[in-house]
mmCIF file with all atom_site columns, C-alpha atoms in Angstrom:
data_model
loop_
_atom_site.group_PDB
_atom_site.id
_atom_site.type_symbol
_atom_site.label_atom_id
_atom_site.label_alt_id
_atom_site.label_comp_id
_atom_site.label_asym_id
_atom_site.label_entity_id
_atom_site.label_seq_id
_atom_site.pdbx_PDB_ins_code
_atom_site.Cartn_x
_atom_site.Cartn_y
_atom_site.Cartn_z
_atom_site.occupancy
_atom_site.B_iso_or_equiv
_atom_site.pdbx_formal_charge
_atom_site.auth_seq_id
_atom_site.auth_comp_id
_atom_site.auth_asym_id
_atom_site.auth_atom_id
_atom_site.pdbx_PDB_model_num
ATOM 1   C CA . GLU A 1 1   ? 35.489 -10.571 3.238   1.00 0.00 ? 1   GLU A CA 1
ATOM 2   C CA . ALA A 1 2   ? 34.415 -7.270  3.892   1.00 0.00 ? 2   ALA A CA 1
ATOM 3   C CA . GLY A 1 3   ? 31.073 -6.142  2.170   1.00 0.00 ? 3   GLY A CA 1
ATOM 4   C CA . VAL A 1 4   ? 29.793 -3.023  0.368   1.00 0.00 ? 4   VAL A CA 1
ATOM 5   C CA . THR A 1 5   ? 30.099 -0.107  2.455   1.00 0.00 ? 5   THR A CA 1
ATOM 6   C CA . GLN A 1 6   ? 28.690 3.088   2.311   1.00 0.00 ? 6   GLN A CA 1
ATOM 7   C CA . PHE A 1 7   ? 28.991 6.634   3.935   1.00 0.00 ? 7   PHE A CA 1
ATOM 8   C CA . PRO A 1 8   ? 27.455 8.459   5.141   1.00 0.00 ? 8   PRO A CA 1
ATOM 9   C CA . SER A 1 9   ? 24.425 6.461   6.349   1.00 0.00 ? 9   SER A CA 1
ATOM 10  C CA . HIS A 1 10  ? 22.157 9.410   6.941   1.00 0.00 ? 10  HIS A CA 1
ATOM 11  C CA . SER A 1 11  ? 22.573 12.941  5.524   1.00 0.00 ? 11  SER A CA 1
ATOM 12  C CA . VAL A 1 12  ? 20.130 16.009  6.333   1.00 0.00 ? 12  VAL A CA 1
ATOM 13  C CA . ILE A 1 13  ? 20.867 18.945  4.007   1.00 0.00 ? 13  ILE A CA 1
ATOM 14  C CA . GLU A 1 14  ? 19.052 21.758  3.069   1.00 0.00 ? 14  GLU A CA 1
ATOM 15  C CA . LYS A 1 15  ? 17.955 22.628  -0.487  1.00 0.00 ? 15  LYS A CA 1
ATOM 16  C CA . GLY A 1 16  ? 20.779 23.947  -2.333  1.00 0.00 ? 16  GLY A CA 1
ATOM 17  C CA . GLN A 1 17  ? 23.320 22.510  -0.475  1.00 0.00 ? 17  GLN A CA 1
ATOM 18  C CA . THR A 1 18  ? 25.822 19.778  -1.687  1.00 0.00 ? 18  THR A CA 1
ATOM 19  C CA . VAL A 1 19  ? 26.403 16.155  -0.612  1.00 0.00 ? 19  VAL A CA 1
ATOM 20  C CA . THR A 1 20  ? 28.614 13.633  -1.566  1.00 0.00 ? 20  THR A CA 1
ATOM 21  C CA . LEU A 1 21  ? 28.360 10.077  -0.755  1.00 0.00 ? 21  LEU A CA 1
ATOM 22  C CA . ARG A 1 22  ? 30.698 7.522   -0.969  1.00 0.00 ? 22  ARG A CA 1
ATOM 23  C CA . CYS A 1 23  ? 31.120 3.445   -1.817  1.00 0.00 ? 23  CYS A CA 1
ATOM 24  C CA . ASP A 1 24  ? 33.469 0.960   -1.029  1.00 0.00 ? 24  ASP A CA 1
ATOM 25  C CA . PRO A 1 25  ? 32.780 -2.208  -3.364  1.00 0.00 ? 25  PRO A CA 1
ATOM 26  C CA . ILE A 1 26  ? 34.219 -5.395  -2.393  1.00 0.00 ? 26  ILE A CA 1
ATOM 27  C CA . SER A 1 27  ? 37.674 -5.705  -3.172  1.00 0.00 ? 27  SER A CA 1
ATOM 28  C CA . GLY A 1 28  ? 38.252 -7.343  -6.797  1.00 0.00 ? 28  GLY A CA 1
ATOM 29  C CA . HIS A 1 29  ? 34.662 -6.282  -7.860  1.00 0.00 ? 29  HIS A CA 1
ATOM 30  C CA . ASP A 1 30  ? 35.127 -4.163  -11.329 1.00 0.00 ? 30  ASP A CA 1
ATOM 31  C CA . ASN A 1 31  ? 31.328 -3.526  -11.500 1.00 0.00 ? 31  ASN A CA 1
ATOM 32  C CA . LEU A 1 32  ? 29.865 -0.616  -9.469  1.00 0.00 ? 32  LEU A CA 1
ATOM 33  C CA . TYR A 1 33  ? 26.394 0.344   -9.597  1.00 0.00 ? 33  TYR A CA 1
ATOM 34  C CA . TRP A 1 34  ? 24.514 3.215   -7.888  1.00 0.00 ? 34  TRP A CA 1
ATOM 35  C CA . TYR A 1 35  ? 20.869 2.912   -7.470  1.00 0.00 ? 35  TYR A CA 1
ATOM 36  C CA . ARG A 1 36  ? 18.039 4.919   -5.623  1.00 0.00 ? 36  ARG A CA 1
ATOM 37  C CA . ARG A 1 37  ? 14.987 4.207   -3.834  1.00 0.00 ? 37  ARG A CA 1
ATOM 38  C CA . VAL A 1 38  ? 12.267 6.518   -3.115  1.00 0.00 ? 38  VAL A CA 1
ATOM 39  C CA . MET A 1 39  ? 9.904  5.514   -0.378  1.00 0.00 ? 39  MET A CA 1
ATOM 40  C CA . GLY A 1 40  ? 7.701  2.941   -1.769  1.00 0.00 ? 40  GLY A CA 1
ATOM 41  C CA . LYS A 1 41  ? 8.897  2.940   -4.889  1.00 0.00 ? 41  LYS A CA 1
ATOM 42  C CA . GLU A 1 42  ? 11.174 0.877   -7.233  1.00 0.00 ? 42  GLU A CA 1
ATOM 43  C CA . ILE A 1 43  ? 14.929 0.658   -6.958  1.00 0.00 ? 43  ILE A CA 1
ATOM 44  C CA . LYS A 1 44  ? 15.977 3.104   -9.747  1.00 0.00 ? 44  LYS A CA 1
ATOM 45  C CA . PHE A 1 45  ? 19.209 2.494   -11.736 1.00 0.00 ? 45  PHE A CA 1
ATOM 46  C CA . LEU A 1 46  ? 21.387 5.476   -11.839 1.00 0.00 ? 46  LEU A CA 1
ATOM 47  C CA . LEU A 1 47  ? 24.656 4.391   -13.370 1.00 0.00 ? 47  LEU A CA 1
ATOM 48  C CA . HIS A 1 48  ? 27.228 1.790   -13.736 1.00 0.00 ? 48  HIS A CA 1
ATOM 49  C CA . PHE A 1 49  ? 30.977 1.543   -13.671 1.00 0.00 ? 49  PHE A CA 1
ATOM 50  C CA . VAL A 1 50  ? 33.232 -0.987  -14.995 1.00 0.00 ? 50  VAL A CA 1
ATOM 51  C CA . LYS A 1 51  ? 36.463 -0.331  -12.890 1.00 0.00 ? 51  LYS A CA 1
ATOM 52  C CA . GLU A 1 52  ? 37.059 3.566   -13.493 1.00 0.00 ? 52  GLU A CA 1
ATOM 53  C CA . SER A 1 53  ? 34.938 3.971   -16.648 1.00 0.00 ? 53  SER A CA 1
ATOM 54  C CA . LYS A 1 54  ? 31.138 4.710   -16.953 1.00 0.00 ? 54  LYS A CA 1
ATOM 55  C CA . GLN A 1 55  ? 29.669 2.275   -18.822 1.00 0.00 ? 55  GLN A CA 1
ATOM 56  C CA . ASP A 1 56  ? 25.826 3.576   -18.520 1.00 0.00 ? 56  ASP A CA 1
ATOM 57  C CA . GLU A 1 57  ? 24.889 6.628   -16.989 1.00 0.00 ? 57  GLU A CA 1
ATOM 58  C CA . SER A 1 58  ? 21.530 6.719   -18.428 1.00 0.00 ? 58  SER A CA 1
ATOM 59  C CA . GLY A 1 59  ? 19.727 6.610   -15.271 1.00 0.00 ? 59  GLY A CA 1
ATOM 60  C CA . MET A 1 60  ? 21.221 9.778   -13.845 1.00 0.00 ? 60  MET A CA 1
ATOM 61  C CA . PRO A 1 61  ? 18.307 12.404  -13.224 1.00 0.00 ? 61  PRO A CA 1
ATOM 62  C CA . ASN A 1 62  ? 20.001 15.375  -14.287 1.00 0.00 ? 62  ASN A CA 1
ATOM 63  C CA . ASN A 1 63  ? 23.595 17.342  -14.345 1.00 0.00 ? 63  ASN A CA 1
ATOM 64  C CA . ARG A 1 64  ? 22.974 18.097  -10.543 1.00 0.00 ? 64  ARG A CA 1
ATOM 65  C CA . PHE A 1 65  ? 24.552 14.542  -10.383 1.00 0.00 ? 65  PHE A CA 1
ATOM 66  C CA . LEU A 1 66  ? 28.136 13.536  -10.716 1.00 0.00 ? 66  LEU A CA 1
ATOM 67  C CA . ALA A 1 67  ? 29.442 10.220  -10.086 1.00 0.00 ? 67  ALA A CA 1
ATOM 68  C CA . GLU A 1 68  ? 33.007 9.128   -10.292 1.00 0.00 ? 68  GLU A CA 1
ATOM 69  C CA . ARG A 1 69  ? 35.333 6.270   -9.657  1.00 0.00 ? 69  ARG A CA 1
ATOM 70  C CA . THR A 1 70  ? 39.016 7.392   -9.734  1.00 0.00 ? 70  THR A CA 1
ATOM 71  C CA . GLY A 1 71  ? 41.294 4.614   -9.941  1.00 0.00 ? 71  GLY A CA 1
ATOM 72  C CA . GLY A 1 72  ? 38.723 1.843   -10.328 1.00 0.00 ? 72  GLY A CA 1
ATOM 73  C CA . THR A 1 73  ? 38.376 1.451   -6.515  1.00 0.00 ? 73  THR A CA 1
ATOM 74  C CA . TYR A 1 74  ? 35.983 3.426   -4.300  1.00 0.00 ? 74  TYR A CA 1
ATOM 75  C CA . SER A 1 75  ? 33.086 5.759   -5.826  1.00 0.00 ? 75  SER A CA 1
ATOM 76  C CA . THR A 1 76  ? 31.639 9.072   -5.123  1.00 0.00 ? 76  THR A CA 1
ATOM 77  C CA . LEU A 1 77  ? 28.201 10.643  -5.995  1.00 0.00 ? 77  LEU A CA 1
ATOM 78  C CA . LYS A 1 78  ? 27.674 14.145  -5.626  1.00 0.00 ? 78  LYS A CA 1
ATOM 79  C CA . VAL A 1 79  ? 24.645 16.141  -5.599  1.00 0.00 ? 79  VAL A CA 1
ATOM 80  C CA . GLN A 1 80  ? 24.930 19.752  -6.158  1.00 0.00 ? 80  GLN A CA 1
ATOM 81  C CA . PRO A 1 81  ? 22.750 21.670  -5.548  1.00 0.00 ? 81  PRO A CA 1
ATOM 82  C CA . ALA A 1 82  ? 20.356 19.373  -3.908  1.00 0.00 ? 82  ALA A CA 1
ATOM 83  C CA . GLU A 1 83  ? 16.779 19.629  -4.626  1.00 0.00 ? 83  GLU A CA 1
ATOM 84  C CA . LEU A 1 84  ? 13.893 18.195  -2.398  1.00 0.00 ? 84  LEU A CA 1
ATOM 85  C CA . GLU A 1 85  ? 13.009 15.449  -4.838  1.00 0.00 ? 85  GLU A CA 1
ATOM 86  C CA . ASP A 1 86  ? 16.555 13.902  -4.601  1.00 0.00 ? 86  ASP A CA 1
ATOM 87  C CA . SER A 1 87  ? 15.683 12.557  -1.010  1.00 0.00 ? 87  SER A CA 1
ATOM 88  C CA . GLY A 1 88  ? 15.599 8.872   -0.904  1.00 0.00 ? 88  GLY A CA 1
ATOM 89  C CA . VAL A 1 89  ? 18.045 6.128   0.091   1.00 0.00 ? 89  VAL A CA 1
ATOM 90  C CA . TYR A 1 90  ? 20.874 5.758   -2.239  1.00 0.00 ? 90  TYR A CA 1
ATOM 91  C CA . PHE A 1 91  ? 22.404 2.093   -2.636  1.00 0.00 ? 91  PHE A CA 1
ATOM 92  C CA . CYS A 1 92  ? 25.805 0.918   -4.102  1.00 0.00 ? 92  CYS A CA 1
ATOM 93  C CA . ALA A 1 93  ? 26.230 -2.188  -5.362  1.00 0.00 ? 93  ALA A CA 1
ATOM 94  C CA . SER A 1 94  ? 28.898 -4.414  -6.869  1.00 0.00 ? 94  SER A CA 1
ATOM 95  C CA . SER A 1 95  ? 29.530 -7.427  -8.479  1.00 0.00 ? 95  SER A CA 1
ATOM 96  C CA . PHE A 1 96  ? 32.544 -9.447  -10.034 1.00 0.00 ? 96  PHE A CA 1
ATOM 97  C CA . ARG A 1 97  ? 31.155 -10.329 -13.293 1.00 0.00 ? 97  ARG A CA 1
ATOM 98  C CA . MET A 1 98  ? 28.430 -9.222  -15.984 1.00 0.00 ? 98  MET A CA 1
ATOM 99  C CA . SER A 1 99  ? 28.113 -12.528 -17.946 1.00 0.00 ? 99  SER A CA 1
ATOM 100 C CA . GLY A 1 100 ? 26.005 -15.456 -16.374 1.00 0.00 ? 100 GLY A CA 1
ATOM 101 C CA . ALA A 1 101 ? 24.932 -14.830 -12.838 1.00 0.00 ? 101 ALA A CA 1
ATOM 102 C CA . ASN A 1 102 ? 25.454 -11.270 -12.605 1.00 0.00 ? 102 ASN A CA 1
ATOM 103 C CA . VAL A 1 103 ? 24.866 -11.142 -8.630  1.00 0.00 ? 103 VAL A CA 1
ATOM 104 C CA . LEU A 1 104 ? 24.652 -7.815  -6.932  1.00 0.00 ? 104 LEU A CA 1
ATOM 105 C CA . THR A 1 105 ? 26.092 -7.246  -3.441  1.00 0.00 ? 105 THR A CA 1
ATOM 106 C CA . PHE A 1 106 ? 24.632 -4.000  -2.011  1.00 0.00 ? 106 PHE A CA 1
ATOM 107 C CA . GLY A 1 107 ? 25.449 -1.597  0.747   1.00 0.00 ? 107 GLY A CA 1
ATOM 108 C CA . ALA A 1 108 ? 23.660 -0.770  3.330   1.00 0.00 ? 108 ALA A CA 1
ATOM 109 C CA . GLY A 1 109 ? 22.600 2.440   1.820   1.00 0.00 ? 109 GLY A CA 1
ATOM 110 C CA . SER A 1 110 ? 23.167 6.327   2.434   1.00 0.00 ? 110 SER A CA 1
ATOM 111 C CA . ARG A 1 111 ? 19.644 7.892   3.170   1.00 0.00 ? 111 ARG A CA 1
ATOM 112 C CA . LEU A 1 112 ? 19.334 11.629  2.046   1.00 0.00 ? 112 LEU A CA 1
ATOM 113 C CA . THR A 1 113 ? 16.943 13.933  3.220   1.00 0.00 ? 113 THR A CA 1
ATOM 114 C CA . VAL A 1 114 ? 16.626 17.266  1.876   1.00 0.00 ? 114 VAL A CA 1
ATOM 115 C CA . LEU A 1 115 ? 14.469 19.731  3.669   1.00 0.00 ? 115 LEU A CA 1
ATOM 116 C CA . GLY B 2 1   ? 10.010 -1.010  -24.207 1.00 0.00 ? 1   GLY B CA 1
ATOM 117 C CA . GLN B 2 2   ? 10.153 -3.957  -21.824 1.00 0.00 ? 2   GLN B CA 1
ATOM 118 C CA . GLN B 2 3   ? 7.381  -3.874  -18.972 1.00 0.00 ? 3   GLN B CA 1
ATOM 119 C CA . VAL B 2 4   ? 7.364  -5.827  -15.916 1.00 0.00 ? 4   VAL B CA 1
ATOM 120 C CA . MET B 2 5   ? 4.804  -5.419  -13.547 1.00 0.00 ? 5   MET B CA 1
ATOM 121 C CA . GLN B 2 6   ? 5.051  -6.728  -9.708  1.00 0.00 ? 6   GLN B CA 1
ATOM 122 C CA . ILE B 2 7   ? 2.087  -7.620  -8.007  1.00 0.00 ? 7   ILE B CA 1
ATOM 123 C CA . PRO B 2 8   ? 0.864  -6.964  -5.205  1.00 0.00 ? 8   PRO B CA 1
ATOM 124 C CA . GLN B 2 9   ? 2.398  -3.935  -3.892  1.00 0.00 ? 9   GLN B CA 1
ATOM 125 C CA . TYR B 2 10  ? 1.554  -4.848  -0.363  1.00 0.00 ? 10  TYR B CA 1
ATOM 126 C CA . GLN B 2 11  ? 0.112  -8.177  1.180   1.00 0.00 ? 11  GLN B CA 1
ATOM 127 C CA . HIS B 2 12  ? -0.773 -8.388  4.832   1.00 0.00 ? 12  HIS B CA 1
ATOM 128 C CA . VAL B 2 13  ? -1.059 -12.177 5.957   1.00 0.00 ? 13  VAL B CA 1
ATOM 129 C CA . GLN B 2 14  ? -1.351 -13.657 9.310   1.00 0.00 ? 14  GLN B CA 1
ATOM 130 C CA . GLU B 2 15  ? 1.608  -15.651 10.767  1.00 0.00 ? 15  GLU B CA 1
ATOM 131 C CA . GLY B 2 16  ? 1.267  -19.254 9.160   1.00 0.00 ? 16  GLY B CA 1
ATOM 132 C CA . GLU B 2 17  ? -0.288 -18.463 6.316   1.00 0.00 ? 17  GLU B CA 1
ATOM 133 C CA . ASP B 2 18  ? 0.979  -18.515 2.575   1.00 0.00 ? 18  ASP B CA 1
ATOM 134 C CA . PHE B 2 19  ? 2.114  -15.707 0.385   1.00 0.00 ? 19  PHE B CA 1
ATOM 135 C CA . THR B 2 20  ? 3.019  -15.306 -3.219  1.00 0.00 ? 20  THR B CA 1
ATOM 136 C CA . THR B 2 21  ? 4.276  -12.154 -5.291  1.00 0.00 ? 21  THR B CA 1
ATOM 137 C CA . TYR B 2 22  ? 4.166  -12.258 -9.051  1.00 0.00 ? 22  TYR B CA 1
ATOM 138 C CA . CYS B 2 23  ? 6.341  -10.371 -11.953 1.00 0.00 ? 23  CYS B CA 1
ATOM 139 C CA . ASN B 2 24  ? 4.716  -10.292 -15.225 1.00 0.00 ? 24  ASN B CA 1
ATOM 140 C CA . SER B 2 25  ? 6.512  -9.028  -18.216 1.00 0.00 ? 25  SER B CA 1
ATOM 141 C CA . SER B 2 26  ? 5.393  -7.982  -21.808 1.00 0.00 ? 26  SER B CA 1
ATOM 142 C CA . THR B 2 27  ? 8.409  -9.669  -23.195 1.00 0.00 ? 27  THR B CA 1
ATOM 143 C CA . THR B 2 28  ? 10.500 -12.714 -22.711 1.00 0.00 ? 28  THR B CA 1
ATOM 144 C CA . LEU B 2 29  ? 13.101 -12.300 -20.068 1.00 0.00 ? 29  LEU B CA 1
ATOM 145 C CA . SER B 2 30  ? 16.477 -13.698 -20.498 1.00 0.00 ? 30  SER B CA 1
ATOM 146 C CA . ASN B 2 31  ? 16.853 -14.290 -16.639 1.00 0.00 ? 31  ASN B CA 1
ATOM 147 C CA . ILE B 2 32  ? 15.054 -13.224 -13.498 1.00 0.00 ? 32  ILE B CA 1
ATOM 148 C CA . GLN B 2 33  ? 16.494 -12.432 -10.123 1.00 0.00 ? 33  GLN B CA 1
ATOM 149 C CA . TRP B 2 34  ? 14.808 -12.227 -6.592  1.00 0.00 ? 34  TRP B CA 1
ATOM 150 C CA . TYR B 2 35  ? 16.064 -9.851  -3.780  1.00 0.00 ? 35  TYR B CA 1
ATOM 151 C CA . LYS B 2 36  ? 14.571 -9.456  -0.481  1.00 0.00 ? 36  LYS B CA 1
ATOM 152 C CA . GLN B 2 37  ? 14.991 -6.081  1.760   1.00 0.00 ? 37  GLN B CA 1
ATOM 153 C CA . ARG B 2 38  ? 14.081 -6.125  5.323   1.00 0.00 ? 38  ARG B CA 1
ATOM 154 C CA . PRO B 2 39  ? 12.819 -2.958  6.827   1.00 0.00 ? 39  PRO B CA 1
ATOM 155 C CA . GLY B 2 40  ? 15.460 -0.378  7.279   1.00 0.00 ? 40  GLY B CA 1
ATOM 156 C CA . GLY B 2 41  ? 17.937 -2.775  5.445   1.00 0.00 ? 41  GLY B CA 1
ATOM 157 C CA . HIS B 2 42  ? 19.290 -3.510  1.918   1.00 0.00 ? 42  HIS B CA 1
ATOM 158 C CA . PRO B 2 43  ? 18.632 -5.806  -0.946  1.00 0.00 ? 43  PRO B CA 1
ATOM 159 C CA . VAL B 2 44  ? 19.905 -8.960  -0.517  1.00 0.00 ? 44  VAL B CA 1
ATOM 160 C CA . PHE B 2 45  ? 20.057 -11.464 -3.395  1.00 0.00 ? 45  PHE B CA 1
ATOM 161 C CA . LEU B 2 46  ? 18.006 -14.619 -3.019  1.00 0.00 ? 46  LEU B CA 1
ATOM 162 C CA . ILE B 2 47  ? 18.202 -16.341 -6.225  1.00 0.00 ? 47  ILE B CA 1
ATOM 163 C CA . GLN B 2 48  ? 18.333 -16.394 -10.203 1.00 0.00 ? 48  GLN B CA 1
ATOM 164 C CA . LEU B 2 49  ? 16.321 -18.060 -12.559 1.00 0.00 ? 49  LEU B CA 1
ATOM 165 C CA . VAL B 2 50  ? 17.559 -18.892 -16.352 1.00 0.00 ? 50  VAL B CA 1
ATOM 166 C CA . LYS B 2 51  ? 15.746 -21.872 -17.734 1.00 0.00 ? 51  LYS B CA 1
ATOM 167 C CA . SER B 2 52  ? 12.066 -21.994 -19.148 1.00 0.00 ? 52  SER B CA 1
ATOM 168 C CA . GLY B 2 53  ? 9.952  -23.650 -16.541 1.00 0.00 ? 53  GLY B CA 1
ATOM 169 C CA . GLU B 2 54  ? 12.555 -23.668 -13.756 1.00 0.00 ? 54  GLU B CA 1
ATOM 170 C CA . VAL B 2 55  ? 11.450 -24.243 -10.326 1.00 0.00 ? 55  VAL B CA 1
ATOM 171 C CA . LYS B 2 56  ? 14.189 -23.782 -7.445  1.00 0.00 ? 56  LYS B CA 1
ATOM 172 C CA . LYS B 2 57  ? 13.528 -23.985 -3.728  1.00 0.00 ? 57  LYS B CA 1
ATOM 173 C CA . GLN B 2 58  ? 15.177 -22.596 -0.425  1.00 0.00 ? 58  GLN B CA 1
ATOM 174 C CA . LYS B 2 59  ? 13.567 -24.135 2.543   1.00 0.00 ? 59  LYS B CA 1
ATOM 175 C CA . ARG B 2 60  ? 9.779  -22.695 2.679   1.00 0.00 ? 60  ARG B CA 1
ATOM 176 C CA . LEU B 2 61  ? 10.450 -20.373 -0.456  1.00 0.00 ? 61  LEU B CA 1
ATOM 177 C CA . THR B 2 62  ? 9.646  -21.732 -3.957  1.00 0.00 ? 62  THR B CA 1
ATOM 178 C CA . PHE B 2 63  ? 10.701 -19.926 -6.959  1.00 0.00 ? 63  PHE B CA 1
ATOM 179 C CA . GLN B 2 64  ? 9.205  -20.317 -10.613 1.00 0.00 ? 64  GLN B CA 1
ATOM 180 C CA . PHE B 2 65  ? 9.983  -19.184 -13.916 1.00 0.00 ? 65  PHE B CA 1
ATOM 181 C CA . GLY B 2 66  ? 7.381  -19.532 -16.541 1.00 0.00 ? 66  GLY B CA 1
ATOM 182 C CA . GLU B 2 67  ? 7.423  -21.697 -19.552 1.00 0.00 ? 67  GLU B CA 1
ATOM 183 C CA . ALA B 2 68  ? 7.323  -18.670 -21.658 1.00 0.00 ? 68  ALA B CA 1
ATOM 184 C CA . LYS B 2 69  ? 9.957  -16.609 -19.463 1.00 0.00 ? 69  LYS B CA 1
ATOM 185 C CA . LYS B 2 70  ? 7.485  -13.975 -19.123 1.00 0.00 ? 70  LYS B CA 1
ATOM 186 C CA . ASN B 2 71  ? 6.686  -14.458 -15.453 1.00 0.00 ? 71  ASN B CA 1
ATOM 187 C CA . SER B 2 72  ? 7.908  -15.465 -12.222 1.00 0.00 ? 72  SER B CA 1
ATOM 188 C CA . SER B 2 73  ? 6.779  -16.268 -8.740  1.00 0.00 ? 73  SER B CA 1
ATOM 189 C CA . LEU B 2 74  ? 7.927  -16.348 -5.331  1.00 0.00 ? 74  LEU B CA 1
ATOM 190 C CA . HIS B 2 75  ? 5.839  -18.404 -2.916  1.00 0.00 ? 75  HIS B CA 1
ATOM 191 C CA . ILE B 2 76  ? 6.441  -18.620 0.845   1.00 0.00 ? 76  ILE B CA 1
ATOM 192 C CA . THR B 2 77  ? 4.863  -21.239 2.721   1.00 0.00 ? 77  THR B CA 1
ATOM 193 C CA . ALA B 2 78  ? 3.795  -20.892 6.426   1.00 0.00 ? 78  ALA B CA 1
ATOM 194 C CA . THR B 2 79  ? 5.132  -17.231 6.459   1.00 0.00 ? 79  THR B CA 1
ATOM 195 C CA . GLN B 2 80  ? 7.042  -16.208 9.760   1.00 0.00 ? 80  GLN B CA 1
ATOM 196 C CA . THR B 2 81  ? 7.430  -12.681 11.338  1.00 0.00 ? 81  THR B CA 1
ATOM 197 C CA . THR B 2 82  ? 11.180 -13.372 9.879   1.00 0.00 ? 82  THR B CA 1
ATOM 198 C CA . ASP B 2 83  ? 9.700  -13.152 6.373   1.00 0.00 ? 83  ASP B CA 1
ATOM 199 C CA . VAL B 2 84  ? 8.670  -9.451  6.721   1.00 0.00 ? 84  VAL B CA 1
ATOM 200 C CA . GLY B 2 85  ? 10.262 -7.270  4.016   1.00 0.00 ? 85  GLY B CA 1
ATOM 201 C CA . THR B 2 86  ? 9.939  -5.964  0.607   1.00 0.00 ? 86  THR B CA 1
ATOM 202 C CA . TYR B 2 87  ? 10.393 -8.826  -2.214  1.00 0.00 ? 87  TYR B CA 1
ATOM 203 C CA . PHE B 2 88  ? 12.179 -7.443  -5.503  1.00 0.00 ? 88  PHE B CA 1
ATOM 204 C CA . CYS B 2 89  ? 12.067 -9.208  -8.918  1.00 0.00 ? 89  CYS B CA 1
ATOM 205 C CA . ALA B 2 90  ? 14.893 -7.876  -11.158 1.00 0.00 ? 90  ALA B CA 1
ATOM 206 C CA . TRP B 2 91  ? 15.537 -8.743  -14.727 1.00 0.00 ? 91  TRP B CA 1
ATOM 207 C CA . GLY B 2 92  ? 18.407 -8.071  -17.423 1.00 0.00 ? 92  GLY B CA 1
ATOM 208 C CA . GLY B 2 93  ? 20.357 -9.698  -14.644 1.00 0.00 ? 93  GLY B CA 1
ATOM 209 C CA . SER B 2 94  ? 23.498 -10.505 -16.929 1.00 0.00 ? 94  SER B CA 1
ATOM 210 C CA . TYR B 2 95  ? 23.728 -6.699  -17.816 1.00 0.00 ? 95  TYR B CA 1
ATOM 211 C CA . ILE B 2 96  ? 22.314 -4.132  -15.416 1.00 0.00 ? 96  ILE B CA 1
ATOM 212 C CA . PRO B 2 97  ? 19.543 -5.622  -13.247 1.00 0.00 ? 97  PRO B CA 1
ATOM 213 C CA . THR B 2 98  ? 16.215 -3.353  -13.477 1.00 0.00 ? 98  THR B CA 1
ATOM 214 C CA . PHE B 2 99  ? 14.351 -3.747  -10.336 1.00 0.00 ? 99  PHE B CA 1
ATOM 215 C CA . GLY B 2 100 ? 10.288 -4.029  -10.076 1.00 0.00 ? 100 GLY B CA 1
ATOM 216 C CA . ARG B 2 101 ? 8.178  -2.035  -7.523  1.00 0.00 ? 101 ARG B CA 1
ATOM 217 C CA . GLY B 2 102 ? 8.456  -4.804  -4.900  1.00 0.00 ? 102 GLY B CA 1
ATOM 218 C CA . THR B 2 103 ? 6.219  -6.612  -2.912  1.00 0.00 ? 103 THR B CA 1
ATOM 219 C CA . SER B 2 104 ? 6.122  -5.494  0.870   1.00 0.00 ? 104 SER B CA 1
ATOM 220 C CA . LEU B 2 105 ? 4.942  -8.499  3.219   1.00 0.00 ? 105 LEU B CA 1
ATOM 221 C CA . ILE B 2 106 ? 3.608  -7.680  6.370   1.00 0.00 ? 106 ILE B CA 1
ATOM 222 C CA . VAL B 2 107 ? 3.305  -10.639 8.698   1.00 0.00 ? 107 VAL B CA 1
ATOM 223 C CA . HIS B 2 108 ? 0.727  -10.245 11.792  1.00 0.00 ? 108 HIS B CA 1
ATOM 224 C CA . PRO B 2 109 ? 1.830  -12.463 14.705  1.00 0.00 ? 109 PRO B CA 1
#
């Protein structure tokens, strides 16, 4: 079974530019999460989809971040315009169920560097 | 709100020494998960603990959940260089897992 795939693996952009990150979850996983890890800090929750619906976007920093999951399959996270503090590794994770053991499978991450 | 602290932030050990990381909560947790992230890698699920006082073992790794379900620990016996990485506890696992700051383990050969 294919795992969670993320693209690009690394993006370097200048402040003010736009970047779109993509995540393909494991097939059949209704739950899709975005997290961000800034070096040395915690893995911070950004938002959660169930199928195509946003269930919780309380972790989204501000309105420069927009996440979509059209059709309930892959998801995109757009940052526009990017700021220096947006740098970090953006992880996507998916899971099959919410109750009981909600085990997350993470992608390899997309490292974003804003100059 | 719920406060969970993970300590220590870093731990240097000589290969063969033991290692322990702790997660301590101010409130009762329904369950706790542990993940490992290798340098340059992504978090990988290790285990979930649900029951009060639960102890689970995976080879050299021992996971414990406190009787009051307010703390948890991960203990590695006789560390190896392959144990290098950051170990995270995560809570709220049935809903949206919230991650601690992690403990970075550095093993010196």
